[in-house]
mmCIF file of C-alpha atoms in Angstrom:
data_model
loop_
_atom_site.group_PDB
_atom_site.id
_atom_site.type_symbol
_atom_site.label_atom_id
_atom_site.label_comp_id
_atom_site.label_asym_id
_atom_site.label_seq_id
_atom_site.Cartn_x
_atom_site.Cartn_y
_atom_site.Cartn_z
ATOM 1 C CA ARG A 1 -93.263 3.738 133.341
ATOM 2 C CA THR A 2 -92.606 1.150 130.673
ATOM 3 C CA THR A 3 -90.928 -2.150 131.346
ATOM 4 C CA PRO A 4 -88.062 -2.880 128.963
ATOM 5 C CA ALA A 5 -88.552 -5.920 126.787
ATOM 6 C CA PRO A 6 -86.493 -8.944 127.796
ATOM 7 C CA PRO A 7 -83.441 -9.601 125.636
ATOM 8 C CA PRO A 8 -84.059 -12.054 122.780
ATOM 9 C CA GLN A 9 -82.938 -15.607 123.395
ATOM 10 C CA SER A 10 -81.453 -17.830 120.726
ATOM 11 C CA VAL A 11 -82.196 -21.497 120.217
ATOM 12 C CA ALA A 12 -78.732 -22.218 121.636
ATOM 13 C CA THR A 13 -79.576 -20.569 124.966
ATOM 14 C CA ASN A 14 -83.178 -21.764 125.056
ATOM 15 C CA PRO A 15 -84.067 -24.815 122.943
ATOM 16 C CA PHE A 16 -87.772 -24.116 123.495
ATOM 17 C CA ASN A 17 -87.407 -21.171 121.087
ATOM 18 C CA THR A 18 -87.132 -23.691 118.250
ATOM 19 C CA SER A 19 -90.911 -23.718 117.942
ATOM 20 C CA LYS A 20 -90.849 -20.002 117.160
ATOM 21 C CA LEU A 21 -88.460 -20.580 114.285
ATOM 22 C CA LEU A 22 -90.833 -23.145 112.788
ATOM 23 C CA GLU A 23 -93.981 -21.048 113.086
ATOM 24 C CA ARG A 24 -95.192 -19.743 109.745
ATOM 25 C CA PRO A 25 -96.674 -16.239 110.044
ATOM 26 C CA GLU A 26 -100.121 -15.914 108.529
ATOM 27 C CA GLY A 27 -99.981 -15.083 104.836
ATOM 28 C CA LYS A 28 -96.298 -15.988 104.425
ATOM 29 C CA LEU A 29 -94.872 -18.830 102.363
ATOM 30 C CA VAL A 30 -92.003 -19.629 104.734
ATOM 31 C CA ASN A 31 -91.312 -19.780 108.445
ATOM 32 C CA LEU A 32 -88.558 -17.793 110.139
ATOM 33 C CA ALA A 33 -85.898 -20.482 109.761
ATOM 34 C CA GLN A 34 -86.688 -20.980 106.077
ATOM 35 C CA GLU A 35 -86.680 -17.271 105.354
ATOM 36 C CA VAL A 36 -82.975 -17.025 106.213
ATOM 37 C CA ALA A 37 -82.137 -18.775 102.935
ATOM 38 C CA TRP A 38 -85.342 -18.109 100.994
ATOM 39 C CA ALA A 39 -85.009 -14.328 101.361
ATOM 40 C CA TRP A 40 -82.238 -14.231 98.736
ATOM 41 C CA ARG A 41 -84.758 -15.396 96.141
ATOM 42 C CA GLN A 42 -87.108 -12.530 96.903
ATOM 43 C CA LEU A 43 -84.560 -9.824 96.112
ATOM 44 C CA PRO A 44 -84.918 -8.398 92.567
ATOM 45 C CA VAL A 45 -81.119 -8.406 92.198
ATOM 46 C CA PRO A 46 -78.625 -11.254 91.753
ATOM 47 C CA VAL A 47 -77.173 -12.707 94.954
ATOM 48 C CA LEU A 48 -73.665 -14.152 94.746
ATOM 49 C CA ALA A 49 -72.341 -16.360 97.555
ATOM 50 C CA VAL A 50 -68.628 -17.020 98.116
ATOM 51 C CA THR A 51 -67.672 -19.991 100.288
ATOM 52 C CA HIS A 52 -64.387 -21.046 101.855
ATOM 53 C CA GLY A 53 -63.327 -22.910 104.967
ATOM 54 C CA ILE A 54 -66.370 -24.776 106.336
ATOM 55 C CA CYS A 55 -69.938 -24.602 105.001
ATOM 56 C CA TYR A 56 -72.136 -27.039 106.918
ATOM 57 C CA GLY A 57 -75.857 -27.385 107.524
ATOM 58 C CA GLY A 58 -77.565 -24.023 107.718
ATOM 59 C CA GLY A 59 -74.562 -22.309 106.157
ATOM 60 C CA LEU A 60 -74.872 -24.493 103.081
ATOM 61 C CA GLN A 61 -78.593 -23.835 102.789
ATOM 62 C CA ILE A 62 -78.002 -20.081 102.989
ATOM 63 C CA ALA A 63 -75.492 -20.407 100.147
ATOM 64 C CA LEU A 64 -77.924 -22.525 98.122
ATOM 65 C CA GLY A 65 -80.450 -19.699 98.298
ATOM 66 C CA ALA A 66 -78.108 -17.463 96.306
ATOM 67 C CA ASP A 67 -78.293 -17.192 92.521
ATOM 68 C CA PHE A 68 -74.624 -18.090 92.065
ATOM 69 C CA ARG A 69 -72.109 -19.844 94.306
ATOM 70 C CA PHE A 70 -68.324 -19.487 94.073
ATOM 71 C CA SER A 71 -66.068 -21.725 96.152
ATOM 72 C CA THR A 72 -62.475 -22.645 96.819
ATOM 73 C CA PRO A 73 -61.585 -26.254 95.893
ATOM 74 C CA ASP A 74 -60.881 -27.154 99.520
ATOM 75 C CA CYS A 75 -64.017 -25.649 101.065
ATOM 76 C CA SER A 76 -65.711 -28.298 103.225
ATOM 77 C CA PHE A 77 -69.447 -28.870 102.645
ATOM 78 C CA SER A 78 -72.059 -31.038 104.306
ATOM 79 C CA ILE A 79 -75.827 -31.291 104.618
ATOM 80 C CA MET A 80 -75.105 -32.097 108.222
ATOM 81 C CA GLU A 81 -78.544 -32.048 109.858
ATOM 82 C CA ALA A 82 -78.671 -35.883 109.975
ATOM 83 C CA LYS A 83 -75.807 -35.815 112.459
ATOM 84 C CA TRP A 84 -78.334 -34.499 114.988
ATOM 85 C CA GLY A 85 -81.257 -36.550 113.724
ATOM 86 C CA LEU A 86 -82.802 -33.662 111.812
ATOM 87 C CA VAL A 87 -83.731 -32.806 108.218
ATOM 88 C CA PRO A 88 -82.700 -29.631 106.342
ATOM 89 C CA ASP A 89 -85.254 -27.046 107.457
ATOM 90 C CA MET A 90 -84.059 -23.769 105.932
ATOM 91 C CA SER A 91 -85.739 -24.182 102.521
ATOM 92 C CA GLY A 92 -83.335 -27.003 101.677
ATOM 93 C CA SER A 93 -86.043 -29.231 100.189
ATOM 94 C CA VAL A 94 -86.775 -26.684 97.453
ATOM 95 C CA LEU A 95 -83.248 -25.354 96.972
ATOM 96 C CA LEU A 96 -81.703 -28.807 96.583
ATOM 97 C CA ARG A 97 -84.232 -30.087 94.059
ATOM 98 C CA GLU A 98 -83.351 -27.299 91.626
ATOM 99 C CA LEU A 99 -79.671 -28.249 91.628
ATOM 100 C CA ILE A 100 -79.262 -32.005 92.059
ATOM 101 C CA SER A 101 -81.112 -35.274 91.473
ATOM 102 C CA ILE A 102 -83.439 -36.655 94.124
ATOM 103 C CA ASP A 103 -81.308 -39.730 94.793
ATOM 104 C CA LEU A 104 -78.176 -37.626 95.359
ATOM 105 C CA ALA A 105 -80.121 -35.252 97.615
ATOM 106 C CA LYS A 106 -81.270 -38.208 99.704
ATOM 107 C CA GLU A 107 -77.790 -39.728 99.834
ATOM 108 C CA LEU A 108 -76.033 -36.540 100.934
ATOM 109 C CA THR A 109 -78.762 -35.732 103.462
ATOM 110 C CA MET A 110 -79.121 -39.203 104.978
ATOM 111 C CA THR A 111 -75.359 -39.676 105.388
ATOM 112 C CA ALA A 112 -74.359 -36.102 106.336
ATOM 113 C CA ARG A 113 -71.316 -36.798 104.177
ATOM 114 C CA VAL A 114 -68.550 -34.174 104.100
ATOM 115 C CA PHE A 115 -67.234 -33.253 100.637
ATOM 116 C CA ASP A 116 -65.002 -30.545 99.187
ATOM 117 C CA GLY A 117 -65.603 -27.705 96.736
ATOM 118 C CA THR A 118 -64.427 -29.716 93.750
ATOM 119 C CA LYS A 119 -66.961 -32.431 94.540
ATOM 120 C CA ALA A 120 -69.643 -29.812 95.187
ATOM 121 C CA LYS A 121 -69.080 -28.505 91.655
ATOM 122 C CA GLU A 122 -69.316 -32.028 90.290
ATOM 123 C CA TYR A 123 -72.591 -32.514 92.171
ATOM 124 C CA GLY A 124 -73.956 -29.191 90.894
ATOM 125 C CA LEU A 125 -74.165 -27.487 94.288
ATOM 126 C CA VAL A 126 -71.750 -24.679 93.383
ATOM 127 C CA SER A 127 -71.476 -22.681 90.166
ATOM 128 C CA HIS A 128 -67.720 -22.083 89.978
ATOM 129 C CA VAL A 129 -64.624 -23.399 91.769
ATOM 130 C CA SER A 130 -61.258 -21.618 91.823
ATOM 131 C CA GLU A 131 -58.529 -20.360 94.127
ATOM 132 C CA THR A 132 -59.958 -16.820 93.767
ATOM 133 C CA PRO A 133 -63.711 -17.209 94.278
ATOM 134 C CA TYR A 134 -64.285 -13.687 95.588
ATOM 135 C CA GLU A 135 -62.537 -12.060 92.640
ATOM 136 C CA ASP A 136 -64.474 -14.314 90.255
ATOM 137 C CA ALA A 137 -67.761 -13.348 91.900
ATOM 138 C CA VAL A 138 -66.940 -9.640 91.598
ATOM 139 C CA ALA A 139 -66.075 -10.126 87.934
ATOM 140 C CA LEU A 140 -69.462 -11.718 87.258
ATOM 141 C CA ALA A 141 -71.246 -8.981 89.202
ATOM 142 C CA ASN A 142 -69.456 -6.329 87.173
ATOM 143 C CA GLU A 143 -70.531 -8.068 83.975
ATOM 144 C CA ILE A 144 -74.171 -8.320 85.061
ATOM 145 C CA ILE A 145 -74.458 -4.673 86.101
ATOM 146 C CA THR A 146 -73.808 -3.568 82.527
ATOM 147 C CA ARG A 147 -77.315 -4.867 81.759
ATOM 148 C CA SER A 148 -80.681 -3.318 82.513
ATOM 149 C CA PRO A 149 -81.657 -3.854 86.187
ATOM 150 C CA HIS A 150 -85.242 -4.538 85.083
ATOM 151 C CA CYS A 151 -84.070 -7.164 82.595
ATOM 152 C CA VAL A 152 -81.965 -8.878 85.264
ATOM 153 C CA ALA A 153 -84.782 -8.748 87.841
ATOM 154 C CA GLY A 154 -87.192 -10.148 85.282
ATOM 155 C CA THR A 155 -84.808 -12.962 84.389
ATOM 156 C CA LYS A 156 -84.376 -13.951 88.040
ATOM 157 C CA LEU A 157 -88.124 -13.962 88.630
ATOM 158 C CA LEU A 158 -88.791 -15.889 85.416
ATOM 159 C CA PHE A 159 -86.452 -18.775 86.150
ATOM 160 C CA ASN A 160 -87.113 -18.934 89.902
ATOM 161 C CA ALA A 161 -90.862 -19.056 89.365
ATOM 162 C CA THR A 162 -90.975 -21.417 86.395
ATOM 163 C CA TRP A 163 -88.084 -23.893 86.778
ATOM 164 C CA ASP A 164 -90.427 -26.664 87.894
ATOM 165 C CA ALA A 165 -93.734 -25.061 86.893
ATOM 166 C CA PRO A 166 -96.117 -26.455 84.246
ATOM 167 C CA GLU A 167 -95.257 -25.372 80.706
ATOM 168 C CA ALA A 168 -98.410 -23.276 80.416
ATOM 169 C CA ARG A 169 -97.542 -21.229 83.496
ATOM 170 C CA ALA A 170 -93.919 -20.799 82.420
ATOM 171 C CA LEU A 171 -94.901 -19.497 79.001
ATOM 172 C CA GLU A 172 -97.560 -17.253 80.529
ATOM 173 C CA LEU A 173 -95.116 -15.638 82.965
ATOM 174 C CA GLU A 174 -92.535 -15.247 80.208
ATOM 175 C CA THR A 175 -95.076 -13.186 78.256
ATOM 176 C CA GLU A 176 -96.099 -11.165 81.334
ATOM 177 C CA ILE A 177 -92.514 -10.188 82.104
ATOM 178 C CA GLN A 178 -91.657 -9.340 78.511
ATOM 179 C CA THR A 179 -94.778 -7.169 78.257
ATOM 180 C CA LYS A 180 -93.695 -5.183 81.311
ATOM 181 C CA LEU A 181 -90.232 -4.699 79.845
ATOM 182 C CA LEU A 182 -91.630 -3.429 76.542
ATOM 183 C CA LEU A 183 -94.135 -0.985 78.024
ATOM 184 C CA PRO A 184 -93.160 2.565 79.125
ATOM 185 C CA PRO A 185 -91.021 3.699 80.793
ATOM 186 C CA LEU A 186 -88.397 2.257 78.434
ATOM 187 C CA LYS A 187 -85.355 4.183 79.652
ATOM 188 C CA ASN A 188 -83.290 1.310 81.017
ATOM 189 C CA THR A 189 -84.599 -1.284 78.591
ATOM 190 C CA MET A 190 -84.072 0.733 75.438
ATOM 191 C CA ALA A 191 -80.715 2.089 76.537
ATOM 192 C CA SER A 192 -79.529 -1.422 77.334
ATOM 193 C CA ALA A 193 -80.799 -2.685 73.980
ATOM 194 C CA SER A 194 -78.993 0.118 72.158
ATOM 195 C CA GLN A 195 -75.765 -0.715 73.967
ATOM 196 C CA GLY A 196 -76.212 -4.411 73.240
ATOM 197 C CA LEU A 197 -76.567 -3.644 69.524
ATOM 198 C CA LYS A 198 -73.385 -1.537 69.764
ATOM 199 C CA LEU A 199 -75.066 1.492 68.220
ATOM 200 C CA PRO A 200 -73.102 4.766 68.236
ATOM 201 C CA LYS A 201 -73.763 6.697 71.440
ATOM 202 C CA ALA A 202 -75.220 9.556 69.400
ATOM 203 C CA VAL A 203 -78.154 7.346 68.428
ATOM 204 C CA GLN A 204 -78.436 5.159 71.512
ATOM 205 C CA LEU A 205 -82.034 5.575 72.613
ATOM 206 C CA ASN A 206 -82.332 7.274 75.983
ATOM 207 C CA PHE A 207 -78.629 6.654 76.656
ATOM 208 C CA LYS A 208 -78.417 9.886 78.625
ATOM 209 C CA ASP A 209 -81.094 8.540 80.958
ATOM 210 C CA ARG A 210 -79.354 5.220 81.603
ATOM 211 C CA GLN A 211 -78.391 5.086 85.259
ATOM 212 C CA PRO A 212 -74.637 4.453 85.636
ATOM 213 C CA ASP A 213 -75.132 2.049 88.537
ATOM 214 C CA TRP A 214 -77.877 0.117 90.249
ATOM 215 C CA ARG A 215 -78.318 2.324 93.291
ATOM 216 C CA GLY A 216 -81.907 3.459 93.427
ATOM 217 C CA THR A 217 -83.039 1.275 90.542
ATOM 218 C CA VAL A 218 -84.494 -1.560 92.598
ATOM 219 C CA GLN A 219 -87.191 0.619 94.140
ATOM 220 C CA GLY A 220 -90.153 0.677 91.828
ATOM 221 C CA THR A 221 -89.037 -2.188 89.614
ATOM 222 C CA PRO A 222 -92.064 -3.777 87.910
ATOM 223 C CA PHE A 223 -91.041 -7.126 89.430
ATOM 224 C CA GLU A 224 -91.134 -6.173 93.108
ATOM 225 C CA LYS A 225 -93.356 -8.427 95.200
#
């Protein structure tokens, strides 16, 4: 007879579980708490976050992990961990440094200041602000999916991995990714190139093999980790 496992307990019900969130499994870059936001960066597809209402603390860090952020002007933001005497611990140190200056990151974190979507755009924390953020995000997604999934995955990996890397490493990875895109199989790459050049469909290379959507294209991408 097997004994059923006890139900999982959250940090809210048992504060001692906090230590489990901060443990980094062997061989992994991030701990469990950090992975909540960092995981978006590991996906070989664009991640678009839409914010409205309130986006504080962990919620903001999860949004920062996305590739693009769309917000309403009146959405309320805050790096609020200082209110409880804490620091951002869900990959915030890396995510913030790619978007804003170090002095602004310190100021917003030390004060736990609350600011709106318009100010977040001014700071550089969100990509676009409008009254229709969801519709705007869908429009961008629809534009991106007209491109080769491998090209988009390669672009995401290139910029994520090299934004603050030494020039030599950035140029090296740029060459590695381009080489993979140019080597067989060329179906998606060549079809996308033919469409981009606006060639007649009769001569678009491998156009018949171009997948009409992205379902099933992520598996096997040359940029999977």
